[in-house]
């Protein structure tokens, strides 16, 4: 018995030793790197290994504390101090730093806000978060009440109608039930769509005001322990946020043009503020501790339909009834203010006119410890790490730009203005845009991307270790699904999934990838570590970060390694490492989804002609991928400038001069944010918009435009194949 046990133990030890040796042997082999000729791969792996020795939790934590110790709303002097810290940090790290000013229309803070019960009792309702002695940041006198940027100004006293999440379908259901919101104040909960559409739909139906609250069923005591004991919304937590719903992104007064300073010679003519279509009715957010005072007094005869009941301990009713009156007053002035985009540049040695761009905004609703400045701190650490490599003579082959955007919170404004300012240059030069808004908010990796960027994410996460484990980030990602934020994003075009891979989402709205991806057509991604969030509340501070987001501070350095690996591979590859084969695969998924949406009201509709065009394109994509592999395998470096230009312009095949019917500024026929929900992604938005109208009138024109885009991409793939297939001298120069 004992002897058998010893043999068994010995066998296990031998097996263990063999597996360790095998793992070591595998890790010592040079991995195959997409886009690199064999002669460059070992040097790239060595560079990445060296890069991964530069990170430190202390550096990341120091930056986060410097950025997030005080509230810094866009337009405030505190935000200008954050701007200066960012610029100085990048300059010290050896980057060229440029600051681009733009003069844009913005609200002047919250203005005046009052919400109160008028009947059956008089009672003012709380519009500020509580002070907690555990959280020293909560008593900062610079904190604002909860508010919505771009509210209309007004003072309304009226009856109340509850509209669930305030989605298009919720208002349609109210109409179907014979309930009018005309002359009423709408009470809606956060979630399901962008808050600005709650206001837009309510105003269109005649409401005189909107109150938005976070329901405890979505993020509150029904989900777990509440702040400060836990990470969920407690009774005074308020989600702030923009309401801007113009049919374009950026400054409301200069659509499609950069809002250059008013005193610049070439400053554009600005629209009249009254002509822009900003919301006219007052809108404000409340905590659920205040919303309950309204909900518990609602006395309408009808309970809410299925799915509309929230987590407060009352039967939710559709109407408050005539005995319940609420006053909502907002006075919010808007004026032209200066914002600043801070851009650090490290010029490439071989291909200076090919740009790799990483970005994150720096303005916040309060302290911004997770959103956005965990991303800012990580990017600052990365600029320091890359600066050390450059000082040691290891410069990137392509130009790297690290961009810190202003005025994202009031409407994704800074990045849009910079993108419009440099649109022509970006169209020609940009290789990729990578967005890292709130990129170190927790301990679970998540990503969304255009098709060509997906392989890059997978390979980079396979090359980085997840802290305190024997797993790579990729392996951890496979086993843990990022939960997302229930009060913000629901509903979206389903991502195109590949068996055995983690889900990589589609890019929707709500952050700074919008202009680079949906207006210009730059291949883009958004990635980061996700976790619990008191989204857009005053408690997004260092106390929350220390206690709930990442007490170890190891996720910042780890995320920097993932981001740095992707950046260095894009910067140094011989041929840009796009995932060419993903286009036909993803297009097929999204075309079938669009067909299904249209068939719901036009059962005989068939999208076969476009699917056939994609099948033809797949042949060219497969041939192009094979030609690329052969080109690289044989060590060729001829025609790199021309070939990489063709690769860069692939995504631009979907940029249509006419743009989309819901907003011509959104030029991409491939992807946009959902114009009815704001945050969600619409893949093939031209077709989905037609489906949302239950229309077939524009389908022939749309099919023609989509066929042209698919054919353009197919032709580019064919030209690339031919360009890479020709004979050439091996090692024909570095360009």
Coordinates of C-alpha atoms in Angstrom, one line a residue, residues 25-547:
X25 CA 10.8 25.5 -23.3
X26 CA 7.7 27.0 -24.8
X27 CA 8.2 30.3 -23.0
X28 CA 11.8 30.4 -24.3
X29 CA 10.7 30.0 -27.9
X30 CA 10.2 33.1 -29.8
X31 CA 6.4 33.4 -30.4
X32 CA 5.2 34.1 -33.9
X33 CA 4.3 37.8 -34.0
X34 CA 1.7 38.9 -36.6
X35 CA 3.1 41.4 -39.0
X36 CA 6.9 40.8 -38.4
X37 CA 9.5 39.2 -40.6
X38 CA 11.4 36.4 -38.9
X39 CA 14.5 38.5 -38.6
X40 CA 12.8 41.1 -36.5
X41 CA 10.7 38.9 -34.2
X42 CA 13.4 38.1 -31.6
X43 CA 14.3 41.8 -31.2
X44 CA 10.7 42.7 -30.8
X45 CA 10.2 40.0 -28.1
X46 CA 13.3 41.2 -26.3
X47 CA 12.0 44.8 -26.5
X48 CA 8.7 43.8 -25.0
X49 CA 10.4 41.8 -22.3
X50 CA 12.5 44.9 -21.4
X51 CA 9.4 47.1 -21.6
X52 CA 7.7 44.8 -19.0
X53 CA 10.4 45.5 -16.5
X54 CA 9.6 49.2 -16.3
X55 CA 6.1 49.2 -14.7
X56 CA 5.5 49.9 -11.0
X57 CA 2.4 50.0 -8.8
X58 CA 3.9 52.9 -6.9
X59 CA 4.3 55.0 -10.2
X60 CA 0.7 54.2 -11.2
X61 CA -0.7 55.0 -7.8
X62 CA 1.3 58.2 -7.6
X63 CA -0.2 59.4 -10.9
X64 CA -3.7 58.4 -9.9
X65 CA -3.4 60.3 -6.6
X66 CA -2.1 63.4 -8.4
X67 CA -4.9 63.3 -10.9
X68 CA -7.8 62.3 -8.6
X69 CA -7.3 64.1 -5.3
X70 CA -9.6 67.0 -6.2
X71 CA -12.8 67.3 -8.2
X72 CA -11.9 68.6 -11.7
X73 CA -14.9 69.3 -13.9
X74 CA -14.1 70.5 -17.5
X75 CA -13.7 74.3 -17.5
X76 CA -12.5 74.5 -13.8
X77 CA -9.1 75.7 -12.7
X78 CA -8.6 72.3 -11.1
X79 CA -9.0 70.6 -14.5
X80 CA -6.4 73.0 -15.9
X81 CA -4.0 71.9 -13.2
X82 CA -4.6 68.3 -14.2
X83 CA -3.9 69.3 -17.8
X84 CA -0.6 70.8 -16.7
X85 CA 0.4 67.8 -14.7
X86 CA -0.2 65.5 -17.7
X87 CA 1.8 67.8 -20.0
X88 CA 4.7 68.1 -17.6
X89 CA 4.8 64.3 -16.9
X90 CA 5.0 63.5 -20.6
X91 CA 7.6 66.2 -21.3
X92 CA 9.8 64.9 -18.5
X93 CA 9.5 61.4 -20.0
X94 CA 10.9 62.8 -23.3
X95 CA 7.8 63.2 -25.4
X96 CA 7.0 66.2 -27.5
X97 CA 3.9 67.8 -26.0
X98 CA 1.4 69.9 -27.9
X99 CA -1.7 71.5 -26.3
X100 CA -4.6 72.2 -28.7
X101 CA -7.2 74.7 -27.5
X102 CA -10.8 74.7 -28.7
X103 CA -13.6 77.1 -27.8
X104 CA -16.9 75.2 -27.4
X105 CA -20.3 75.7 -26.0
X106 CA -20.6 74.2 -22.5
X107 CA -22.9 74.5 -19.5
X108 CA -21.5 76.7 -16.7
X109 CA -21.8 74.0 -14.1
X110 CA -25.0 72.8 -12.5
X111 CA -26.5 76.3 -12.1
X112 CA -29.6 76.3 -9.8
X113 CA -31.6 73.1 -9.1
X114 CA -34.6 72.5 -6.8
X115 CA -36.8 69.4 -6.6
X116 CA -39.7 69.4 -4.1
X117 CA -43.0 67.8 -3.3
X118 CA -45.7 70.5 -3.4
X119 CA -48.8 68.4 -2.8
X120 CA -50.0 66.5 -0.6
X121 CA -47.1 67.9 1.5
X122 CA -44.3 70.4 1.0
X123 CA -41.0 68.7 1.2
X124 CA -37.7 69.6 -0.5
X125 CA -35.9 66.6 -1.9
X126 CA -32.2 65.9 -1.5
X127 CA -30.0 66.6 -4.5
X128 CA -26.6 66.1 -2.9
X129 CA -24.7 63.0 -1.8
X130 CA -24.2 62.3 2.0
X131 CA -20.9 63.0 3.8
X132 CA -19.2 59.9 5.2
X133 CA -16.5 60.1 7.8
X134 CA -14.8 57.0 6.3
X135 CA -14.4 58.8 3.0
X136 CA -12.6 62.1 3.5
X137 CA -13.1 63.1 -0.1
X138 CA -16.9 63.2 0.3
X139 CA -16.7 66.5 2.2
X140 CA -14.7 68.4 -0.4
X141 CA -16.5 71.9 -0.7
X142 CA -15.9 71.9 -4.5
X143 CA -18.2 69.0 -5.1
X144 CA -21.4 69.9 -7.0
X145 CA -25.0 68.7 -6.5
X146 CA -26.0 66.0 -8.8
X147 CA -26.9 67.5 -12.2
X148 CA -27.3 66.8 -15.9
X149 CA -25.3 68.9 -18.3
X150 CA -27.4 70.4 -21.2
X151 CA -30.7 70.5 -19.2
X152 CA -33.1 73.1 -20.3
X153 CA -33.9 75.9 -17.9
X154 CA -37.4 76.0 -16.5
X155 CA -39.6 75.9 -13.4
X156 CA -42.4 73.3 -13.6
X157 CA -44.9 72.1 -11.0
X158 CA -47.0 69.2 -12.3
X159 CA -48.3 65.7 -11.9
X160 CA -46.0 62.7 -12.4
X161 CA -45.9 59.8 -14.9
X162 CA -43.4 56.9 -14.4
X163 CA -41.8 55.9 -17.8
X164 CA -39.7 52.9 -16.7
X165 CA -36.2 53.5 -18.4
X166 CA -37.5 56.3 -20.7
X167 CA -36.6 54.3 -23.8
X168 CA -38.3 54.8 -27.1
X169 CA -40.3 51.6 -26.6
X170 CA -41.3 52.7 -23.1
X171 CA -42.9 55.9 -24.3
X172 CA -44.5 53.9 -27.1
X173 CA -46.0 51.6 -24.5
X174 CA -47.4 54.5 -22.5
X175 CA -49.1 55.8 -25.7
X176 CA -50.5 52.3 -26.4
X177 CA -51.9 52.3 -22.8
X178 CA -53.6 55.6 -23.4
X179 CA -51.3 57.5 -21.0
X180 CA -50.2 61.0 -22.0
X181 CA -47.1 62.7 -20.5
X182 CA -48.2 66.1 -21.9
X183 CA -47.9 68.7 -19.2
X184 CA -46.5 66.1 -16.8
X185 CA -43.1 65.5 -15.1
X186 CA -41.7 62.2 -16.3
X187 CA -39.9 60.0 -13.7
X188 CA -37.5 57.5 -15.3
X189 CA -34.8 55.2 -14.1
X190 CA -31.3 55.1 -15.3
X191 CA -30.4 52.2 -17.7
X192 CA -31.5 51.0 -21.1
X193 CA -30.4 54.0 -23.0
X194 CA -28.3 57.2 -22.9
X195 CA -30.0 59.7 -20.5
X196 CA -30.2 62.4 -23.2
X197 CA -32.8 60.3 -25.1
X198 CA -34.9 60.0 -22.0
X199 CA -35.2 63.8 -22.1
X200 CA -35.6 63.9 -25.9
X201 CA -38.4 61.4 -26.0
X202 CA -40.2 63.0 -23.0
X203 CA -39.9 66.5 -24.5
X204 CA -41.2 65.3 -27.9
X205 CA -44.3 63.9 -26.2
X206 CA -45.0 67.2 -24.3
X207 CA -43.6 66.5 -20.9
X208 CA -42.6 69.7 -18.9
X209 CA -39.7 68.1 -17.1
X210 CA -37.8 64.8 -16.4
X211 CA -36.4 63.4 -13.2
X212 CA -33.9 60.4 -13.6
X213 CA -33.0 58.1 -10.7
X214 CA -30.8 55.0 -10.2
X215 CA -33.1 52.2 -9.1
X216 CA -31.8 49.9 -6.4
X217 CA -32.8 46.9 -8.6
X218 CA -30.2 48.1 -11.1
X219 CA -27.5 49.2 -8.8
X220 CA -28.3 49.3 -5.1
X221 CA -29.2 47.2 -2.1
X222 CA -30.8 44.5 -4.3
X223 CA -27.4 43.8 -5.9
X224 CA -25.3 43.8 -2.7
X225 CA -23.8 45.9 0.1
X226 CA -24.1 49.7 -0.6
X227 CA -21.5 52.4 -0.2
X228 CA -19.5 53.0 2.0
X229 CA -19.8 49.4 3.2
X230 CA -20.0 48.0 -0.3
X231 CA -19.6 49.1 -3.9
X232 CA -23.3 49.6 -4.9
X233 CA -25.4 52.7 -5.0
X234 CA -26.7 53.8 -1.5
X235 CA -29.7 56.0 -1.0
X236 CA -27.9 59.4 -1.7
X237 CA -25.7 58.3 -4.7
X238 CA -26.4 60.3 -7.8
X239 CA -25.4 59.6 -11.4
X240 CA -24.5 62.8 -13.1
X241 CA -24.2 63.0 -16.9
X242 CA -24.6 64.7 -20.2
X243 CA -27.9 65.0 -22.1
X244 CA -26.5 66.1 -25.4
X245 CA -28.3 64.5 -28.3
X246 CA -27.3 66.5 -31.4
X247 CA -27.1 64.3 -34.6
X248 CA -23.3 64.7 -34.5
X249 CA -20.6 64.4 -31.8
X250 CA -18.6 67.4 -30.6
X251 CA -19.3 71.1 -30.1
X252 CA -22.9 71.8 -30.7
X253 CA -22.2 75.1 -32.6
X254 CA -19.6 73.8 -35.1
X255 CA -20.8 70.5 -36.5
X256 CA -18.2 68.9 -38.8
X257 CA -15.7 71.7 -38.2
X258 CA -13.1 72.1 -35.5
X259 CA -14.1 74.7 -32.9
X260 CA -10.8 76.6 -33.2
X261 CA -10.3 79.5 -30.7
X262 CA -12.6 82.5 -31.2
X263 CA -9.6 84.7 -31.8
X264 CA -8.0 82.5 -34.4
X265 CA -8.0 83.7 -38.0
X266 CA -9.7 80.6 -39.3
X267 CA -12.2 80.1 -36.5
X268 CA -15.4 78.7 -38.0
X269 CA -18.8 80.5 -38.1
X270 CA -20.8 79.2 -35.2
X271 CA -24.5 78.3 -35.2
X272 CA -26.9 80.2 -33.1
X273 CA -27.4 78.4 -29.8
X274 CA -31.2 78.5 -30.2
X275 CA -31.0 76.8 -33.6
X276 CA -29.2 73.7 -32.4
X277 CA -32.1 71.8 -30.8
X278 CA -30.8 71.6 -27.3
X279 CA -33.3 70.4 -24.7
X280 CA -35.7 73.0 -23.5
X281 CA -37.3 71.3 -20.5
X282 CA -35.6 71.0 -17.0
X283 CA -34.0 67.6 -16.4
X284 CA -32.1 66.5 -13.3
X285 CA -31.0 63.3 -11.6
X286 CA -32.0 62.2 -8.1
X287 CA -30.8 59.6 -5.7
X288 CA -33.2 56.8 -5.0
X289 CA -33.6 58.0 -1.4
X290 CA -35.3 61.1 -2.9
X291 CA -37.1 59.3 -5.7
X292 CA -38.8 57.1 -3.1
X293 CA -40.5 60.1 -1.7
X294 CA -42.3 60.5 -5.0
X295 CA -42.9 56.8 -5.8
X296 CA -44.4 56.0 -2.4
X297 CA -47.0 58.8 -2.8
X298 CA -48.0 57.8 -6.4
X299 CA -51.7 56.9 -6.2
X300 CA -52.7 56.2 -9.9
X301 CA -55.1 53.3 -10.3
X302 CA -52.8 51.3 -12.7
X303 CA -49.7 49.3 -11.5
X304 CA -46.8 49.2 -14.0
X305 CA -46.6 46.6 -16.8
X306 CA -44.4 43.5 -16.4
X307 CA -40.7 44.4 -16.3
X308 CA -41.3 48.0 -15.1
X309 CA -41.3 47.3 -11.3
X310 CA -38.1 48.4 -9.7
X311 CA -36.5 47.6 -6.3
X312 CA -38.0 50.2 -4.0
X313 CA -40.6 48.6 -1.5
X314 CA -43.7 49.9 -3.2
X315 CA -45.9 48.7 -6.1
X316 CA -44.8 51.1 -8.9
X317 CA -47.6 52.9 -10.5
X318 CA -47.8 54.5 -13.9
X319 CA -49.4 57.8 -12.7
X320 CA -49.0 59.8 -9.5
X321 CA -52.6 61.0 -9.7
X322 CA -53.9 64.6 -9.3
X323 CA -53.2 64.7 -5.5
X324 CA -49.4 64.4 -6.1
X325 CA -47.6 67.5 -7.4
X326 CA -43.9 67.8 -7.8
X327 CA -41.8 71.0 -8.5
X328 CA -38.7 70.7 -10.7
X329 CA -36.6 73.8 -11.3
X330 CA -33.3 74.1 -13.2
X331 CA -31.6 77.2 -14.3
X332 CA -28.5 76.3 -16.3
X333 CA -26.5 78.9 -18.3
X334 CA -24.5 77.8 -21.4
X335 CA -21.6 79.8 -22.7
X336 CA -18.5 79.3 -25.0
X337 CA -15.6 78.0 -22.9
X338 CA -12.0 76.9 -23.7
X339 CA -11.0 73.3 -23.5
X340 CA -7.6 71.7 -24.1
X341 CA -6.4 68.5 -25.8
X342 CA -3.0 67.4 -24.6
X343 CA -1.1 65.3 -27.1
X344 CA 2.3 63.6 -26.5
X345 CA 4.2 62.5 -29.6
X346 CA 7.2 60.1 -30.0
X347 CA 8.2 60.3 -33.7
X348 CA 8.9 57.1 -35.5
X349 CA 12.3 56.3 -36.9
X350 CA 11.2 54.5 -40.1
X351 CA 7.6 55.5 -40.8
X352 CA 7.0 58.9 -39.1
X353 CA 3.9 59.5 -41.1
X354 CA 2.1 56.4 -39.8
X355 CA 0.4 57.2 -36.5
X356 CA -0.5 54.9 -33.6
X357 CA -2.9 56.8 -31.3
X358 CA -3.8 56.0 -27.7
X359 CA -6.2 58.2 -25.8
X360 CA -8.3 58.8 -22.7
X361 CA -10.1 61.9 -21.4
X362 CA -9.0 63.6 -18.2
X363 CA -12.0 65.7 -17.2
X364 CA -14.3 64.1 -14.6
X365 CA -17.7 64.6 -12.9
X366 CA -16.0 64.6 -9.6
X367 CA -12.6 63.1 -8.6
X368 CA -12.6 60.6 -11.5
X369 CA -10.5 57.9 -9.7
X370 CA -11.9 55.1 -11.9
X371 CA -13.6 57.2 -14.7
X372 CA -11.5 58.3 -16.4
X373 CA -8.3 58.9 -14.5
X374 CA -7.3 55.2 -13.9
X375 CA -6.9 55.2 -17.7
X376 CA -5.0 58.6 -17.6
X377 CA -2.6 57.3 -14.9
X378 CA -1.9 54.1 -16.8
X379 CA -1.1 56.0 -20.0
X380 CA 1.1 58.4 -18.1
X381 CA 3.0 55.4 -16.7
X382 CA 3.3 54.0 -20.2
X383 CA 4.7 57.2 -21.6
X384 CA 7.4 57.1 -18.9
X385 CA 8.2 53.4 -19.6
X386 CA 8.5 54.1 -23.4
X387 CA 10.5 57.2 -22.6
X388 CA 13.0 55.1 -20.8
X389 CA 13.3 52.8 -23.8
X390 CA 13.7 55.7 -26.2
X391 CA 16.5 57.2 -24.0
X392 CA 18.2 53.9 -24.3
X393 CA 18.1 54.2 -28.1
X394 CA 15.0 52.0 -28.6
X395 CA 12.7 54.3 -30.6
X396 CA 9.5 53.1 -32.3
X397 CA 9.5 52.7 -36.0
X398 CA 6.1 54.4 -36.4
X399 CA 5.0 57.6 -34.6
X400 CA 3.1 57.1 -31.3
X401 CA 0.7 59.7 -30.1
X402 CA -0.8 59.6 -26.6
X403 CA -3.8 61.9 -26.4
X404 CA -5.5 63.2 -23.3
X405 CA -9.0 64.7 -24.1
X406 CA -10.9 67.4 -22.4
X407 CA -14.7 67.8 -22.2
X408 CA -15.6 64.2 -22.7
X409 CA -18.1 64.1 -19.9
X410 CA -20.3 66.9 -21.2
X411 CA -20.6 65.2 -24.6
X412 CA -17.4 63.6 -26.0
X413 CA -16.3 67.0 -27.3
X414 CA -12.5 67.4 -27.1
X415 CA -11.6 64.3 -29.1
X416 CA -14.2 65.1 -31.7
X417 CA -12.8 68.6 -32.2
X418 CA -9.2 67.4 -32.5
X419 CA -10.4 64.7 -35.0
X420 CA -12.1 67.3 -37.1
X421 CA -9.1 69.6 -36.9
X422 CA -6.8 66.9 -38.2
X423 CA -9.3 64.9 -40.3
X424 CA -7.4 65.0 -43.6
X425 CA -4.1 64.0 -41.9
X426 CA -5.7 61.3 -39.8
X427 CA -7.4 59.8 -42.9
X428 CA -4.0 59.3 -44.5
X429 CA -1.8 58.6 -41.5
X430 CA -3.7 56.9 -38.6
X431 CA -3.0 53.2 -38.2
X432 CA -5.2 52.7 -35.1
X433 CA -7.0 54.5 -32.4
X434 CA -7.1 52.8 -28.9
X435 CA -9.3 54.2 -26.2
X436 CA -8.6 53.6 -22.5
X437 CA -11.3 55.6 -20.7
X438 CA -11.5 54.3 -17.1
X439 CA -9.2 51.5 -18.2
X440 CA -8.1 50.3 -14.7
X441 CA -11.5 50.3 -12.9
X442 CA -11.4 46.7 -11.6
X443 CA -9.8 43.3 -12.0
X444 CA -11.6 41.8 -15.0
X445 CA -10.4 42.4 -18.6
X446 CA -12.9 43.4 -21.3
X447 CA -12.6 44.8 -24.8
X448 CA -14.5 46.0 -27.9
X449 CA -13.0 46.5 -31.3
X450 CA -13.3 46.9 -35.0
X451 CA -12.7 43.6 -36.8
X452 CA -9.1 44.3 -37.8
X453 CA -8.0 45.0 -34.2
X454 CA -9.3 41.8 -32.5
X455 CA -6.4 39.5 -33.1
X456 CA -4.0 42.2 -31.7
X457 CA -6.0 42.2 -28.4
X458 CA -5.9 38.4 -28.2
X459 CA -2.2 38.1 -28.9
X460 CA -1.2 40.9 -26.5
X461 CA -3.3 39.5 -23.6
X462 CA -1.7 36.1 -24.3
X463 CA 1.8 37.8 -23.8
X464 CA 1.1 39.3 -20.4
X465 CA 0.8 37.6 -17.0
X466 CA -2.2 38.2 -14.7
X467 CA -0.8 39.2 -11.3
X468 CA -0.7 36.7 -8.5
X469 CA -1.6 33.8 -10.7
X470 CA -0.1 31.3 -13.2
X471 CA -2.5 32.6 -15.9
X472 CA -2.0 35.1 -18.7
X473 CA -4.5 38.0 -18.9
X474 CA -6.1 36.1 -21.9
X475 CA -6.6 32.9 -19.8
X476 CA -8.1 35.0 -16.9
X477 CA -10.3 36.8 -19.5
X478 CA -11.6 33.5 -20.8
X479 CA -12.7 32.5 -17.4
X480 CA -14.2 35.8 -16.2
X481 CA -16.8 37.8 -18.0
X482 CA -16.8 41.6 -17.4
X483 CA -20.1 42.6 -15.9
X484 CA -20.4 46.0 -17.5
X485 CA -22.5 48.8 -15.9
X486 CA -26.2 48.0 -15.5
X487 CA -27.2 51.6 -15.1
X488 CA -25.6 52.6 -18.4
X489 CA -25.5 50.1 -21.3
X490 CA -28.0 47.5 -22.4
X491 CA -29.0 46.2 -25.8
X492 CA -26.6 46.3 -28.7
X493 CA -25.8 44.6 -31.9
X494 CA -24.7 41.1 -30.9
X495 CA -20.9 40.8 -31.2
X496 CA -19.5 38.4 -33.8
X497 CA -18.2 35.6 -31.7
X498 CA -15.6 32.9 -32.4
X499 CA -15.7 29.5 -30.7
X500 CA -13.1 29.2 -27.9
X501 CA -12.4 32.9 -27.8
X502 CA -13.5 35.4 -25.2
X503 CA -16.2 37.8 -26.4
X504 CA -14.9 41.0 -28.0
X505 CA -17.7 43.5 -28.1
X506 CA -18.7 46.1 -30.7
X507 CA -17.8 49.7 -30.2
X508 CA -20.9 51.8 -29.4
X509 CA -21.2 55.4 -28.1
X510 CA -20.3 57.1 -24.9
X511 CA -16.5 57.7 -25.3
X512 CA -13.7 59.1 -27.4
X513 CA -13.4 56.5 -30.1
X514 CA -16.6 57.9 -31.7
X515 CA -14.9 60.5 -34.0
X516 CA -11.8 58.4 -35.0
X517 CA -13.9 55.3 -35.7
X518 CA -17.3 56.4 -36.8
X519 CA -16.5 59.8 -38.5
X520 CA -13.0 59.1 -40.0
X521 CA -12.9 55.3 -40.2
X522 CA -9.7 54.6 -38.2
X523 CA -9.6 51.0 -36.9
X524 CA -10.3 51.3 -33.2
X525 CA -10.5 49.4 -29.9
X526 CA -11.5 50.1 -26.4
X527 CA -10.1 48.0 -23.6
X528 CA -9.6 47.9 -19.9
X529 CA -10.1 46.3 -16.5
X530 CA -13.7 46.5 -15.4
X531 CA -15.1 46.3 -11.9
X532 CA -17.6 47.8 -9.5
X533 CA -18.5 51.4 -10.1
X534 CA -20.4 54.3 -8.6
X535 CA -20.6 55.7 -12.1
X536 CA -20.5 59.5 -12.4
X537 CA -21.1 60.0 -8.7
X538 CA -19.1 62.1 -6.3
X539 CA -17.8 58.9 -4.6
X540 CA -15.7 57.9 -7.6
X541 CA -12.7 58.8 -5.5
X542 CA -9.5 57.4 -4.1
X543 CA -11.3 55.9 -1.1
X544 CA -13.6 53.9 -3.4
X545 CA -10.6 52.9 -5.6
X546 CA -8.5 51.7 -2.6
X547 CA -11.4 49.7 -1.1

